[in-house]
Tab-separated table of C-alpha atoms in Angstrom:
chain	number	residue	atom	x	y	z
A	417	UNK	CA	0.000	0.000	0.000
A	418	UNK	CA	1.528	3.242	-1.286
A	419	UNK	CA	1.613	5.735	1.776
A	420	UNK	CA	1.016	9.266	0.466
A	421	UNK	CA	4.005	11.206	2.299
A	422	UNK	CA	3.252	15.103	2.781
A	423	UNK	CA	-1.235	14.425	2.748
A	424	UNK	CA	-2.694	15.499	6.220
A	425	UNK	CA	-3.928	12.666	8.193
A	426	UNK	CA	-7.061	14.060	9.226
A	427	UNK	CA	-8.557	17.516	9.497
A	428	UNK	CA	-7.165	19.049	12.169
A	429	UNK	CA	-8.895	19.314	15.617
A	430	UNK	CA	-11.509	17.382	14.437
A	431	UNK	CA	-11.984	13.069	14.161
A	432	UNK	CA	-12.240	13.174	10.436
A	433	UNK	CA	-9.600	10.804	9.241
A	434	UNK	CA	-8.102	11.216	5.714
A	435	UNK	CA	-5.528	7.965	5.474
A	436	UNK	CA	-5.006	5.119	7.213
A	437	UNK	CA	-1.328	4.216	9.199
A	438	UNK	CA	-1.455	0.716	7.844
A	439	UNK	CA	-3.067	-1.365	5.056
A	440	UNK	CA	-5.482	-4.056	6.423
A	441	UNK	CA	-4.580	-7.893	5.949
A	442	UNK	CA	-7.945	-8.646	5.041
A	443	UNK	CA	-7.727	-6.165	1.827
A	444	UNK	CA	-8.094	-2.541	1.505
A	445	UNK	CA	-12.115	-1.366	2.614
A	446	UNK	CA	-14.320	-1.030	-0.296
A	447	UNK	CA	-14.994	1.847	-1.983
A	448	UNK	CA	-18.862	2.873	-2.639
A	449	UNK	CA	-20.545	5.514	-4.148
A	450	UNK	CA	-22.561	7.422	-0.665
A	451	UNK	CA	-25.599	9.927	-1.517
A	452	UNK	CA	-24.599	13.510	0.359
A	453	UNK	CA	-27.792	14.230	1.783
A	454	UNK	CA	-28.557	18.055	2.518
A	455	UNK	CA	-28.929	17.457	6.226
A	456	UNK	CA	-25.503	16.620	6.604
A	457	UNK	CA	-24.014	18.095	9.535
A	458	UNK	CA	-21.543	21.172	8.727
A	459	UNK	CA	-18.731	18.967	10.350
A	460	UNK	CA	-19.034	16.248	7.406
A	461	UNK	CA	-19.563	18.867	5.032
A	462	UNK	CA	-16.106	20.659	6.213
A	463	UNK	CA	-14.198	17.491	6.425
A	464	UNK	CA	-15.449	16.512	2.458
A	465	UNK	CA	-14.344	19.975	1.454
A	466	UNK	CA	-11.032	20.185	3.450
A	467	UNK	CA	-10.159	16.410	1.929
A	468	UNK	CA	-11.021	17.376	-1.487
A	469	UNK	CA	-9.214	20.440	-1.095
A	470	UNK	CA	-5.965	17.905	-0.101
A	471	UNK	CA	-6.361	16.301	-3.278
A	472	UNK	CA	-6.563	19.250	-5.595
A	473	UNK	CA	-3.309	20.373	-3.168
A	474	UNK	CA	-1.181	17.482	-3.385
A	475	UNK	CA	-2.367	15.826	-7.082
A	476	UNK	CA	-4.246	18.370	-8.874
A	477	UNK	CA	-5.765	16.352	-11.785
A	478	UNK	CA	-3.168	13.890	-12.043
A	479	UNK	CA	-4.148	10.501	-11.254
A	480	UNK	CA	-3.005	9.322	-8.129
A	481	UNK	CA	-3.181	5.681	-6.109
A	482	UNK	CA	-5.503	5.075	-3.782
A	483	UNK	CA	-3.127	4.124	-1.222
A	484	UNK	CA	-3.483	4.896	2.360
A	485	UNK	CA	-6.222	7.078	1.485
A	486	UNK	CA	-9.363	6.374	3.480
A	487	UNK	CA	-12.115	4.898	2.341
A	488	UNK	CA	-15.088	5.904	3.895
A	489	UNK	CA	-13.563	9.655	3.465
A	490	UNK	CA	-13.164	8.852	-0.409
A	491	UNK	CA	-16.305	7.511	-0.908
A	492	UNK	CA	-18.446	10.718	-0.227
A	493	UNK	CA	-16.444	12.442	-3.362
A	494	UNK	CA	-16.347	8.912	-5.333
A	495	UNK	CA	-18.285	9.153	-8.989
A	496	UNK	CA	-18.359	12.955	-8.631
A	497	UNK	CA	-15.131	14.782	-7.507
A	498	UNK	CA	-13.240	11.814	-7.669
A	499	UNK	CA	-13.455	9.052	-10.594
A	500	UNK	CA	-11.804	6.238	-11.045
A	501	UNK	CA	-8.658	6.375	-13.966
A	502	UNK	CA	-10.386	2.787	-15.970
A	503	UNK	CA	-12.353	0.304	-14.486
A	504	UNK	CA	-13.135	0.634	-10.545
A	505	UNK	CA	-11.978	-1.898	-8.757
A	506	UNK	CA	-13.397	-0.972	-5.229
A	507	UNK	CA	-11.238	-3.275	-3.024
A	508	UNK	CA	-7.785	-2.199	-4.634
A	509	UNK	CA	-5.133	0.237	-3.088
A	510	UNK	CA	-3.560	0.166	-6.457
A	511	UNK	CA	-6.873	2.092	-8.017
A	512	UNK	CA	-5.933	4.925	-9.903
A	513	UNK	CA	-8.075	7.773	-9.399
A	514	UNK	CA	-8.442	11.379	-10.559
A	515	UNK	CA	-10.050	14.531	-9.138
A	516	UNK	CA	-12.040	15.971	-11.479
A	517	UNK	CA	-11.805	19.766	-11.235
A	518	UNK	CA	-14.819	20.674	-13.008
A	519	UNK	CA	-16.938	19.095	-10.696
A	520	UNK	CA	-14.889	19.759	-7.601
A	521	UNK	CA	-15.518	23.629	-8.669
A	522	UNK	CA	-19.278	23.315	-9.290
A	523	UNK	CA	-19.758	21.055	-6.103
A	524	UNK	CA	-17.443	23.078	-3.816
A	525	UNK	CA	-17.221	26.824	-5.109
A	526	UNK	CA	-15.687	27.857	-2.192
A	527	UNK	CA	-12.534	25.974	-2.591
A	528	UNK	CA	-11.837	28.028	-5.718
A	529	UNK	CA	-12.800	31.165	-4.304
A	530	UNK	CA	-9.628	33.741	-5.492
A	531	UNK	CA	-10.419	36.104	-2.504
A	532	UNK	CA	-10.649	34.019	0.261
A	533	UNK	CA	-10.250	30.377	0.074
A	534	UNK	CA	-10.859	28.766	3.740
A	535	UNK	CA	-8.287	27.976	5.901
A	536	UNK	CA	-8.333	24.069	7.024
A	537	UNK	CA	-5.124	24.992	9.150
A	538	UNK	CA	-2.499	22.669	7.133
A	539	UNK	CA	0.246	25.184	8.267
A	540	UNK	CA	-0.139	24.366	12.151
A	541	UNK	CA	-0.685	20.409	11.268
A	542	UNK	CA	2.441	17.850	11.603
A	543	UNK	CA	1.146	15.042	9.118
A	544	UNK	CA	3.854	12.284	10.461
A	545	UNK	CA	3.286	12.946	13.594
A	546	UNK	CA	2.939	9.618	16.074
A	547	UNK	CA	3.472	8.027	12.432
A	548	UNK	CA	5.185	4.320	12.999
A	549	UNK	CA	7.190	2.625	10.144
């Protein structure tokens, strides 16, 4: 499992988990499409935008592995912001995947907001930190 070095772990002061420390021996969780309901908390709706905005950071449109990203976490942008590169295969880490930046901009406006794009707090976050390996 390809560990992506420099991606914040989580959103900071906050439970929302972006990767995983270690790939599970059963195989990696599968990835499925979720429905984003409108009465989703502003919590889950934060952490979906601060991930995205992560993966626009770190890969922009380049495909990318799945790696040690997490699943449930990638599966509220899967089939919208984020497609699959191919053929899905749900249960792979190797999955290629793309963020698609039309989408991310229609879906999240805010994100590509010139004047003031929100602050997650990536600056005061250690990503490795308590990291073992």
């Amino acid at each position: 499992m390809l560990k992506h070095r420099g991606f914040p772990g989580r959103l900071p002061s906050t439970d929302h988990q972006f990767t995983i420390r270690r790939a599970n021996p059963k195989g990696a969780t599968k990835l499925a499409l979720r429905e984003r309901y409108r009465d989703r908390s502003a919590g889950d709706r934060r952490a979906d935008a601060a991930f995205l905005a992560a993966l626009i950071e770190h890969f922009g449109d380049e495909p990318f592995e799945r790696g040690n990203l997490d699943a449930g976490r990638l599966s509220w942008l899967l089939g919208r912001e984020v497609v699959a590169v191919g053929k899905l295969d749900p249960t792979s880490y190797e999955q290629l995947l793309r963020v698609d930046l039309k989408r991310a901009e229609a879906g999240f406006p805010e994100l590509f907001a010139t004047d003031a794009p929100p602050d997650f707090g990536w600056d005061d976050w250690d990503d490795d930190e308590g990291d073992e390996e």
